[in-house]
PDB file of C-alpha atoms in Angstrom:
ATOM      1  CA  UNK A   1     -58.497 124.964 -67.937  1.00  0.00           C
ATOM      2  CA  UNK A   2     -58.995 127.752 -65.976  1.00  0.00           C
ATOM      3  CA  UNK A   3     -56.993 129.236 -63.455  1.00  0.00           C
ATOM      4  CA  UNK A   4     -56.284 132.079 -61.308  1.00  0.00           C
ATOM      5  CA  UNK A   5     -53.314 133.630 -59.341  1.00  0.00           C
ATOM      6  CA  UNK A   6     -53.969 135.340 -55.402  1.00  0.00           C
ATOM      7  CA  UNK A   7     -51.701 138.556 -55.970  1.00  0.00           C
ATOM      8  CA  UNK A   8     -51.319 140.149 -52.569  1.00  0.00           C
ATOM      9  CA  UNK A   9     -55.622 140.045 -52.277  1.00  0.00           C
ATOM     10  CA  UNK A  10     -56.078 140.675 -55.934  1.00  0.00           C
ATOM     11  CA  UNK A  11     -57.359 137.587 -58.309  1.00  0.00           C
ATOM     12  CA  UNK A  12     -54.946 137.163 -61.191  1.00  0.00           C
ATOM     13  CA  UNK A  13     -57.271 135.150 -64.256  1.00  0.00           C
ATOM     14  CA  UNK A  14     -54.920 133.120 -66.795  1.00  0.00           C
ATOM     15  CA  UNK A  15     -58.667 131.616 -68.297  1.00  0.00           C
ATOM     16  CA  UNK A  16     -56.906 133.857 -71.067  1.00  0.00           C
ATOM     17  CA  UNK A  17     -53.393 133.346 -71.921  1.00  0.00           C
ATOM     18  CA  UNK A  18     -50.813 135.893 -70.561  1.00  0.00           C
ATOM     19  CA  UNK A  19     -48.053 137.420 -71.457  1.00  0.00           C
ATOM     20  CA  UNK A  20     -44.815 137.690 -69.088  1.00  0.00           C
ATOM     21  CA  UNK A  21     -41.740 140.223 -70.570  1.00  0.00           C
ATOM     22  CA  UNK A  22     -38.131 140.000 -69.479  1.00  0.00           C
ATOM     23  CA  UNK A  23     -36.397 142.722 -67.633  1.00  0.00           C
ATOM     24  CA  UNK A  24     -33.010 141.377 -67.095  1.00  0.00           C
ATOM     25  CA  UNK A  25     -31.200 143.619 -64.937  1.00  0.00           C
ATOM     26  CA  UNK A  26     -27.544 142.088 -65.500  1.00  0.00           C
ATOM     27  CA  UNK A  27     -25.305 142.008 -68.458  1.00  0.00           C
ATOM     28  CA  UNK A  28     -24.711 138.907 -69.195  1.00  0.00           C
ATOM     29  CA  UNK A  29     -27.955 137.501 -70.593  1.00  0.00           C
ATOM     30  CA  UNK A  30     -27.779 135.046 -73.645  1.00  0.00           C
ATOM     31  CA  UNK A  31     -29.746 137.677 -75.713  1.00  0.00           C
ATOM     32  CA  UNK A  32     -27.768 140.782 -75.684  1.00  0.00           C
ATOM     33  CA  UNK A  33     -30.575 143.326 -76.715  1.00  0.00           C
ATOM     34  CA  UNK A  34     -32.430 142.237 -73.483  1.00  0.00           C
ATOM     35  CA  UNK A  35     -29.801 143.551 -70.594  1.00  0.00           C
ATOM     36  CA  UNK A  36     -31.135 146.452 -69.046  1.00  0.00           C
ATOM     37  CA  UNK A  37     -27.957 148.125 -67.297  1.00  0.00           C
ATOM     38  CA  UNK A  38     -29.152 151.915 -66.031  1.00  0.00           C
ATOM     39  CA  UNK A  39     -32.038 153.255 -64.432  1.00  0.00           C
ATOM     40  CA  UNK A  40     -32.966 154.710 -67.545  1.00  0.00           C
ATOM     41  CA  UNK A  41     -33.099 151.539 -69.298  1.00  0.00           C
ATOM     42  CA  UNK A  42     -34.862 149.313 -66.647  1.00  0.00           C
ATOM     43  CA  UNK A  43     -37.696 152.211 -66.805  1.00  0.00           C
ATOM     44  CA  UNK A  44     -38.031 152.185 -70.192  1.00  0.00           C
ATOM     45  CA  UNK A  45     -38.338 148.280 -70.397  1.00  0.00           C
ATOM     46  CA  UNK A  46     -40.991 148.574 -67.763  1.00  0.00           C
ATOM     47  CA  UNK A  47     -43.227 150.707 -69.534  1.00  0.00           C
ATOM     48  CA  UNK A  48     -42.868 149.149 -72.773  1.00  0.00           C
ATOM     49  CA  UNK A  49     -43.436 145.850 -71.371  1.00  0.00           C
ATOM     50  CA  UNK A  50     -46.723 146.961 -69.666  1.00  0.00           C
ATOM     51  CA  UNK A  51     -48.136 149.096 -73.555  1.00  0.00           C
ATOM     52  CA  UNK A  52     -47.083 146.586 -75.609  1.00  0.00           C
ATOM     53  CA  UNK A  53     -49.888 144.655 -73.229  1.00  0.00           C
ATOM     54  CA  UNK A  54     -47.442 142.360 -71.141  1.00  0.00           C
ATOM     55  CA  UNK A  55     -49.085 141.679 -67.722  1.00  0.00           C
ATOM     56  CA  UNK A  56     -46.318 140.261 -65.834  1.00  0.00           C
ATOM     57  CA  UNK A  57     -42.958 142.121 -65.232  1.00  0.00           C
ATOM     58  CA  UNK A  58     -40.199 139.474 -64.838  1.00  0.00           C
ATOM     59  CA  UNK A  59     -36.898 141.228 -63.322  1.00  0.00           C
ATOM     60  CA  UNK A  60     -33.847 138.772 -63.242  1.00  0.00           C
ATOM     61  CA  UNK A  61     -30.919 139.498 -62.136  1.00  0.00           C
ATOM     62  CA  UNK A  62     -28.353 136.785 -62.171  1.00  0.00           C
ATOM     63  CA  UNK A  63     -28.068 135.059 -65.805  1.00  0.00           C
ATOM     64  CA  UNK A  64     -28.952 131.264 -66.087  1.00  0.00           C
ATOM     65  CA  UNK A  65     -27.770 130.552 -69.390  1.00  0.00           C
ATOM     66  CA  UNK A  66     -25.605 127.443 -70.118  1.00  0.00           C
ATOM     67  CA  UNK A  67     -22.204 127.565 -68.910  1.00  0.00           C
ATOM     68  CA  UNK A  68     -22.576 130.963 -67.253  1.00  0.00           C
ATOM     69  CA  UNK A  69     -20.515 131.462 -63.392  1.00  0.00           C
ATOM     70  CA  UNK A  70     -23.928 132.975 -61.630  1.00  0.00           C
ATOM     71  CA  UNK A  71     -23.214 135.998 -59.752  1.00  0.00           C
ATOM     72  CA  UNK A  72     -22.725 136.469 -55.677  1.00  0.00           C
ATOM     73  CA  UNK A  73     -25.840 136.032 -53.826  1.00  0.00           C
ATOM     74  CA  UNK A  74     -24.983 140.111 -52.750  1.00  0.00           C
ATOM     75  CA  UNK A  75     -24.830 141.186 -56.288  1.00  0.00           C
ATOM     76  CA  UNK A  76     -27.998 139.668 -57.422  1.00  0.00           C
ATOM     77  CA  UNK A  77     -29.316 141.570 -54.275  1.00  0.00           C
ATOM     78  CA  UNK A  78     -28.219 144.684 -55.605  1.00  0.00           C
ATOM     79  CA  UNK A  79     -28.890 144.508 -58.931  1.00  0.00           C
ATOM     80  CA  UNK A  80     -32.613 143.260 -57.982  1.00  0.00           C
ATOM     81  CA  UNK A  81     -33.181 146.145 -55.159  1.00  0.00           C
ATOM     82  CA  UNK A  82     -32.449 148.691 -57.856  1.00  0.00           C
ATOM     83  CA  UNK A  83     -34.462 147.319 -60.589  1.00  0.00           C
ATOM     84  CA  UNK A  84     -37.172 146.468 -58.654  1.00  0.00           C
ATOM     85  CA  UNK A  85     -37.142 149.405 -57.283  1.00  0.00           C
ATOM     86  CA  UNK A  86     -37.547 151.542 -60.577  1.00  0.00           C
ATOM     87  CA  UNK A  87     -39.980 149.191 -61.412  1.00  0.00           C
ATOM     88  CA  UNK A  88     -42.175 150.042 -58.661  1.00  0.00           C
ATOM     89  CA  UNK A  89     -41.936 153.145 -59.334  1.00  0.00           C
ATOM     90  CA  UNK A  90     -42.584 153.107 -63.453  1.00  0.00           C
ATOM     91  CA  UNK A  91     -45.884 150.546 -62.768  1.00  0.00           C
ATOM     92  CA  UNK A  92     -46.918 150.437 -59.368  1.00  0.00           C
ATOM     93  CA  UNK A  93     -49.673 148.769 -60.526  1.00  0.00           C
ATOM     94  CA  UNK A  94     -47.829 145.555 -62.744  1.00  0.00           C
ATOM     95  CA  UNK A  95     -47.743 142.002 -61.428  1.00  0.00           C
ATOM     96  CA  UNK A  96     -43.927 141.450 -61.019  1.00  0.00           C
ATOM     97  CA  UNK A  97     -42.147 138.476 -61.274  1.00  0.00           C
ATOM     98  CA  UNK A  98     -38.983 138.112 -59.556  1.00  0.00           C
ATOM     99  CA  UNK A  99     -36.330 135.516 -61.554  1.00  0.00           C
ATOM    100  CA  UNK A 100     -34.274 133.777 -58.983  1.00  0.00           C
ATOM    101  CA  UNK A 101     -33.400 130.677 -57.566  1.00  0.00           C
ATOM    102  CA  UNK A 102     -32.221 131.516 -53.863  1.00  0.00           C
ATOM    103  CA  UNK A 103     -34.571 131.691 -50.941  1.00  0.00           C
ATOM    104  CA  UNK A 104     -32.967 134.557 -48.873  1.00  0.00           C
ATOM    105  CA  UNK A 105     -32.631 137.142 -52.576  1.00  0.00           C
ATOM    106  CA  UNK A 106     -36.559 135.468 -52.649  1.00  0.00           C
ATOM    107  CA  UNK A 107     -37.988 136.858 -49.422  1.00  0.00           C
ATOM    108  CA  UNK A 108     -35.945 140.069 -50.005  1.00  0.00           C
ATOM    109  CA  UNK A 109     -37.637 140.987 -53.534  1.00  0.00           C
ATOM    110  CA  UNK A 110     -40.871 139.935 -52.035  1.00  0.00           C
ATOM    111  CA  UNK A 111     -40.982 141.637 -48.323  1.00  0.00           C
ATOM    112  CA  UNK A 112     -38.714 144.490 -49.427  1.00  0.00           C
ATOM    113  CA  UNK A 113     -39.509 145.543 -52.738  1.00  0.00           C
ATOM    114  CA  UNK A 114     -42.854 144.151 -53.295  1.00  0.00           C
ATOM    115  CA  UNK A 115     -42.179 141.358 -56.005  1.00  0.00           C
ATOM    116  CA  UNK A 116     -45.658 139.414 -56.228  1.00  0.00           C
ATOM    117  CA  UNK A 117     -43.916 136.301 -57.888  1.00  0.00           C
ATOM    118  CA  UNK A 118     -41.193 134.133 -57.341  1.00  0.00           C
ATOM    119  CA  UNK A 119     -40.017 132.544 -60.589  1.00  0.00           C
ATOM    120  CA  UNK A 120     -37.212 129.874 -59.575  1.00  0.00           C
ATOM    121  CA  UNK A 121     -35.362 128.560 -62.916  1.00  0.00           C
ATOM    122  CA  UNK A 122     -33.776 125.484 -60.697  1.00  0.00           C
ATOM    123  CA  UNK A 123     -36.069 122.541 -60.031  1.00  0.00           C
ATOM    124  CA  UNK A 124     -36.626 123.981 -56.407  1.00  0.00           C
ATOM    125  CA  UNK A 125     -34.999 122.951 -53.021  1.00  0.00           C
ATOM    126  CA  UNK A 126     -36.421 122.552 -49.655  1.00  0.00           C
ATOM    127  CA  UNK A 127     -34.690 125.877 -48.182  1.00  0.00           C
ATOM    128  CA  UNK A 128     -36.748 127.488 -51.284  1.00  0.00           C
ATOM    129  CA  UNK A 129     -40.271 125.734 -50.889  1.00  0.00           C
ATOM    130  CA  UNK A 130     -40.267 126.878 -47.110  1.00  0.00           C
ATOM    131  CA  UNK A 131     -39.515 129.975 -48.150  1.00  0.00           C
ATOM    132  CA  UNK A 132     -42.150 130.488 -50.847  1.00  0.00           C
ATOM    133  CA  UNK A 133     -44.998 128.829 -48.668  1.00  0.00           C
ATOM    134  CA  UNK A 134     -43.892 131.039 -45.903  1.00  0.00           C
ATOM    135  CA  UNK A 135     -43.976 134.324 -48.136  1.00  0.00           C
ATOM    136  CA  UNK A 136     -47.262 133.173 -49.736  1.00  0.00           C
ATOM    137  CA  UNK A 137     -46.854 134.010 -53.051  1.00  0.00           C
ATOM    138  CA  UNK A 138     -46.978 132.191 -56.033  1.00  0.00           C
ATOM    139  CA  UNK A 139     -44.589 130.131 -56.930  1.00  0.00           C
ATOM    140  CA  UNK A 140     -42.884 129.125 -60.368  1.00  0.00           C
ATOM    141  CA  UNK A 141     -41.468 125.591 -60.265  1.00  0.00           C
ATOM    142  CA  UNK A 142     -39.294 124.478 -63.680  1.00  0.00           C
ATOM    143  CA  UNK A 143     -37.998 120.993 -64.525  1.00  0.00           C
ATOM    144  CA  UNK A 144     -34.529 120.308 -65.996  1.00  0.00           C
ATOM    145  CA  UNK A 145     -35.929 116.817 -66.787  1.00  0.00           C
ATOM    146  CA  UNK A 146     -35.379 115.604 -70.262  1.00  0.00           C
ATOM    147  CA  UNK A 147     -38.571 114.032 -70.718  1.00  0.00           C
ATOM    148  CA  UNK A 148     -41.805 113.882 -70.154  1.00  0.00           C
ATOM    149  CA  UNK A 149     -42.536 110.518 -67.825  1.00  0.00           C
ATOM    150  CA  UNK A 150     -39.565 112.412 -65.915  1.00  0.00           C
ATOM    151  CA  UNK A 151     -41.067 115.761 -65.766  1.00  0.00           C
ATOM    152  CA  UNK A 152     -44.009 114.807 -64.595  1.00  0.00           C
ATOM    153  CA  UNK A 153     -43.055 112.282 -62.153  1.00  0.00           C
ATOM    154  CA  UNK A 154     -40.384 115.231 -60.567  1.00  0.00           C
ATOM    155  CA  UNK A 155     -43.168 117.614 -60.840  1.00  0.00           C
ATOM    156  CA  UNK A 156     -45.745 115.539 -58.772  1.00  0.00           C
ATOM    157  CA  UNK A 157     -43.658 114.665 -55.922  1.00  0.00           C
ATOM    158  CA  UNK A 158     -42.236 118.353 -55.960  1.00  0.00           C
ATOM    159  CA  UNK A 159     -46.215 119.853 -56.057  1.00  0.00           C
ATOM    160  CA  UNK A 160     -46.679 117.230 -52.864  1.00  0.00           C
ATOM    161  CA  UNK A 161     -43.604 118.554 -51.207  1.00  0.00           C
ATOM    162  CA  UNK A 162     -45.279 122.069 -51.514  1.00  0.00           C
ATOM    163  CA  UNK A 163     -49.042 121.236 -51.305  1.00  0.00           C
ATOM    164  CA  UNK A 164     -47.755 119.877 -47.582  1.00  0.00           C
ATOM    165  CA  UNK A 165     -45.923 122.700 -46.594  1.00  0.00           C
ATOM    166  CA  UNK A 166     -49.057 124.866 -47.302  1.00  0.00           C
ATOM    167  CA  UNK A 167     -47.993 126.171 -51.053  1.00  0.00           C
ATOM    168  CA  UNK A 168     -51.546 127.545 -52.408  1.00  0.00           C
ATOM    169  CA  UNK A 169     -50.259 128.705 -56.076  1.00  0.00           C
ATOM    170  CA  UNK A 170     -48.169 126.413 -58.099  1.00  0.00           C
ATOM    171  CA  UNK A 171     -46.978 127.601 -61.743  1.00  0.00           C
ATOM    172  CA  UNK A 172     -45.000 124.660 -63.598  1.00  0.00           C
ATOM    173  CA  UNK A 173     -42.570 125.523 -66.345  1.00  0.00           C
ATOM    174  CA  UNK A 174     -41.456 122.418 -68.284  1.00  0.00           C
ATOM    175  CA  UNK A 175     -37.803 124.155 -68.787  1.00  0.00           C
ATOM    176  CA  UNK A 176     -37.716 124.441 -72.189  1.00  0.00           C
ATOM    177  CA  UNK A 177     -33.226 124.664 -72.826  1.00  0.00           C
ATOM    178  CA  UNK A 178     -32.693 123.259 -69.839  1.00  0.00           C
ATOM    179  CA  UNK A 179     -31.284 119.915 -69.217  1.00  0.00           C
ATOM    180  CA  UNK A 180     -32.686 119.176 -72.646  1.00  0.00           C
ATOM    181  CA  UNK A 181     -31.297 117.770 -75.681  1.00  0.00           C
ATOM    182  CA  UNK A 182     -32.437 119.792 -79.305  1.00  0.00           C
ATOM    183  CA  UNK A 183     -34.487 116.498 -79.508  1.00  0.00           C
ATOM    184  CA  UNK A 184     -35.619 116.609 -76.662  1.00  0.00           C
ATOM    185  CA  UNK A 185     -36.519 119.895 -76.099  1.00  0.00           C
ATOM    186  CA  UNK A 186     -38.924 119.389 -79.326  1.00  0.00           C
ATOM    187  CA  UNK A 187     -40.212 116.119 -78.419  1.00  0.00           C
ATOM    188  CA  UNK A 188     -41.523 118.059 -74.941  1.00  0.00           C
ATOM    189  CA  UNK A 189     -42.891 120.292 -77.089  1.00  0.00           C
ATOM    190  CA  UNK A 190     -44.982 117.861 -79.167  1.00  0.00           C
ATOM    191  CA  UNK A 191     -46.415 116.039 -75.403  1.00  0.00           C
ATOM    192  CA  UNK A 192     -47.003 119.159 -73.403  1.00  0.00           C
ATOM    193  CA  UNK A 193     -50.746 119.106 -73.663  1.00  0.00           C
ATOM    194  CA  UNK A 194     -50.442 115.872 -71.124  1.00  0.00           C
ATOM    195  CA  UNK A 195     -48.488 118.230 -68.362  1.00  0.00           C
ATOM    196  CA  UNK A 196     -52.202 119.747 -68.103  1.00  0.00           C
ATOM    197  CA  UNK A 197     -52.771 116.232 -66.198  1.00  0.00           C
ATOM    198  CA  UNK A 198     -51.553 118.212 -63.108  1.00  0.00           C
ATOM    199  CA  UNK A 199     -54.358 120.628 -63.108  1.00  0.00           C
ATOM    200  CA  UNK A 200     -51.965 123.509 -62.798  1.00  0.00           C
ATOM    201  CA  UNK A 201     -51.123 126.564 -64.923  1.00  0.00           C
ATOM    202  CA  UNK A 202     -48.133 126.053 -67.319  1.00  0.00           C
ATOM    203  CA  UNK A 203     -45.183 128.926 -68.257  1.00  0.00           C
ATOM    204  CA  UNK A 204     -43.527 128.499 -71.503  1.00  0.00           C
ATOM    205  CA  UNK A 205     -40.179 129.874 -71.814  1.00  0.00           C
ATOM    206  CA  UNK A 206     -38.769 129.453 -75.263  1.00  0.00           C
ATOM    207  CA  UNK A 207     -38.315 133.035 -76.638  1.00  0.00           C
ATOM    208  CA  UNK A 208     -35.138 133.159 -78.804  1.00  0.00           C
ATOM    209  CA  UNK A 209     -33.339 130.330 -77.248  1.00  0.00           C
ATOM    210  CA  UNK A 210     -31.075 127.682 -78.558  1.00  0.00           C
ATOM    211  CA  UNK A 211     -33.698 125.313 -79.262  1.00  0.00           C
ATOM    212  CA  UNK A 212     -34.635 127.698 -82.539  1.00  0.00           C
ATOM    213  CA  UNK A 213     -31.159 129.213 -83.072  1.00  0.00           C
ATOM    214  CA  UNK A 214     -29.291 125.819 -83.757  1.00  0.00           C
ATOM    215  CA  UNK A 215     -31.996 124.328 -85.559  1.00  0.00           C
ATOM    216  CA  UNK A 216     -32.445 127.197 -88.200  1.00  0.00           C
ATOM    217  CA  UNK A 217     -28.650 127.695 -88.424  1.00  0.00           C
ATOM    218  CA  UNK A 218     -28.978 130.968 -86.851  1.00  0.00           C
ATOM    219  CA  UNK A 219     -28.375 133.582 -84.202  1.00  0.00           C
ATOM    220  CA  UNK A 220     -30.402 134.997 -80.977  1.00  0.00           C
ATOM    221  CA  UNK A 221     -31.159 138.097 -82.900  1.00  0.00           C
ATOM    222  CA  UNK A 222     -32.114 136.379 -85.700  1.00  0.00           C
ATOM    223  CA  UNK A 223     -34.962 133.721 -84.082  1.00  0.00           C
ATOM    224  CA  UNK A 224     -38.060 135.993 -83.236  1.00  0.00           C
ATOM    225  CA  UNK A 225     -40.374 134.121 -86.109  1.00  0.00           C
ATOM    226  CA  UNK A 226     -39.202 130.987 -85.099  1.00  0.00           C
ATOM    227  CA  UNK A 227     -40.023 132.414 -81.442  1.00  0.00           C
ATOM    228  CA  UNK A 228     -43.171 133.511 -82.719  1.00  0.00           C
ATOM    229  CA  UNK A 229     -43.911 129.988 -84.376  1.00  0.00           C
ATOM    230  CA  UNK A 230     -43.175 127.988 -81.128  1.00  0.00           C
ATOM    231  CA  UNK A 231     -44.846 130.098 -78.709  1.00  0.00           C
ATOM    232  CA  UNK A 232     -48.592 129.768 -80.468  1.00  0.00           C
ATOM    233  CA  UNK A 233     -47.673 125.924 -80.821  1.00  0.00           C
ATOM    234  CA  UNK A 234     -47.367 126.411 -76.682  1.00  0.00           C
ATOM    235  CA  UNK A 235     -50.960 127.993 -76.422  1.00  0.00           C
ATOM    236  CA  UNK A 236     -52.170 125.457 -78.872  1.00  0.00           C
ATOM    237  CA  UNK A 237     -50.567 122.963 -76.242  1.00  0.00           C
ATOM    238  CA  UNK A 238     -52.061 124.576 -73.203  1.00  0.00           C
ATOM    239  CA  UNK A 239     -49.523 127.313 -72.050  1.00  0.00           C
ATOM    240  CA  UNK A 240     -51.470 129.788 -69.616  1.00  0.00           C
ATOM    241  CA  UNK A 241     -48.367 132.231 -69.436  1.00  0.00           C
ATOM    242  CA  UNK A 242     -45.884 133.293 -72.558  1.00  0.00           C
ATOM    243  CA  UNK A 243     -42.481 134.444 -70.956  1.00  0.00           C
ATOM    244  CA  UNK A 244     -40.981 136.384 -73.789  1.00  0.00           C
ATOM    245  CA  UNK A 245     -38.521 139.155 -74.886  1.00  0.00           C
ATOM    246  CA  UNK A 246     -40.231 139.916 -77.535  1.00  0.00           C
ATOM    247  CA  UNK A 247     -43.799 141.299 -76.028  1.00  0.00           C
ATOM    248  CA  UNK A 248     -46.102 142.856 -78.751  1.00  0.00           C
ATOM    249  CA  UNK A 249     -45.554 139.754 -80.614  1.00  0.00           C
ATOM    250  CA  UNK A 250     -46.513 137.269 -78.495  1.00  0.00           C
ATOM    251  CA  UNK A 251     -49.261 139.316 -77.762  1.00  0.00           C
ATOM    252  CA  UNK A 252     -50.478 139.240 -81.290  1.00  0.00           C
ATOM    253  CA  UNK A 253     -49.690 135.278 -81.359  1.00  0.00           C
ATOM    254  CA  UNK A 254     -52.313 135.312 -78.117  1.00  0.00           C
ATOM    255  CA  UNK A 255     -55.077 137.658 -79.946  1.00  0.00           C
ATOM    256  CA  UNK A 256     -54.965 135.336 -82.921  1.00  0.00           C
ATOM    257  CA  UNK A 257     -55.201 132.099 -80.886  1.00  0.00           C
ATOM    258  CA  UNK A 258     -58.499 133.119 -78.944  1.00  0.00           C
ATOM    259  CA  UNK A 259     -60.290 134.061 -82.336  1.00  0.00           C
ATOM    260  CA  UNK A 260     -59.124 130.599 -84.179  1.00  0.00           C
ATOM    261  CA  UNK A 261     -60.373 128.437 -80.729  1.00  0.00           C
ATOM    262  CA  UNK A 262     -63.656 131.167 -80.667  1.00  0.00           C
TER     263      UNK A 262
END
């Protein structure tokens, strides 16, 4: 399907898959080689997101990975006003894609610093869908269910909840490594074409995450094939956005997926 994104005015087109990098501003993040902990660093991630041909700058600030204690609500603040900030600054130009959860960090990446995005890794709560419809941005909604009847029976009364409060732009993300068995996170995999039921853009977020680690016996570091592998089985599937580490890969993966389906 086609589909396009209202970016402050501008027309975002996914009728092309796209390709989302990972600035996380925090060191903590399951995959080491991704925290971005100067100024220096977070500029240099910018700009090689945007060459290697990412179009979507996602800046996170408070790690989600299992088991982690998230940080203050003021820390995440801080550590997102700075990185957004040299962000900005690197690519004024970049689609940026704040990675948060809470409303009030939310409304301050997006009226403060300009995020164009909000990219909420929980399943989304009231307090967040008012603020999202109020900021009028688009929004990206995951599931922690563990299958697929469940996913898309949260996701349709959760798209209602929003449609009602005025939500325009609706992103789903079926949450791959969260909530999820190994089994089930593969099963998910295997069904995802029929998320597409919902007429809405999907994100795919598998890049070098458990899911491929403890199946190939292996390490974070060690998983970018088996990254590689599952994210052109997502496109394949229907994904409209690629969130990745790894960002001249999956870029590849895209190039050679539009010239198999012509």
């Amino acid at each position: 399907m086609d589909y396009t994104l209202n970016i402050r005015g501008r027309l975002l087109d996914l009728s092309e898959p796209l390709v989302m990098g990972i600035l996380n501003a925090t060191p903590d993040s399951f995959f080491a080689s991704s925290r971005q902990l100067t100024e220096a660093d977070i500029a240099r991630r910018a700009n090689q997101i945007i060459a290697e041909g990412g179009r979507i700058i996602d800046v996170g600030a408070c790690s989600t990975r299992p088991g982690s204690e998230p940080v203050s609500e003021a820390d995440e603040a801080d550590r997102l006003r700075r990185a957004l900030t040299v962000v900005r600054r690197e690519q004024p130009d970049a689609v940026v894609s704040v990675d948060t959860f809470r409303p009030d960090v939310a409304r301050m990446a997006v009226e403060e610093l300009g995020a164009d995005i909000v990219n909420d890794v929980s399943e989304g709560s009231e307090a967040m869908f008012r603020m999202v419809s109020r900021l009028r941005v688009p929004y990206v909604m995951m599931s922690v269910q563990p299958d697929l009847r469940q996913t898309l029976l949260a996701f349709a009364r959760k798209v209602q909840q929003l449609r009602s409060m005025g939500q325009k732009d609706i992103i789903l993300d079926p949450g791959f490594g969260f909530g999820k068995s190994l089994q089930e996170n593969y099963r998910l995999m295997a069904e995802m074409e029929r998320l597409e039921v919902m007429g809405l853009p999907l994100l795919v977020g598998v890049s070098r995450k458990s899911m491929i680690y403890k199946l190939l016996n292996s390490t974070p570091d060690d998983c970018l094939n088996g990254t590689t592998v599952l994210n052109t089985i997502a496109l394949m599937k229907g994904a409209s956005i690629l969130r990745v580490h790894d960002v001249a890969p999956a870029c590849e993966a895209v190039r050679i997926w539009r010239k198999v389906e012509g």
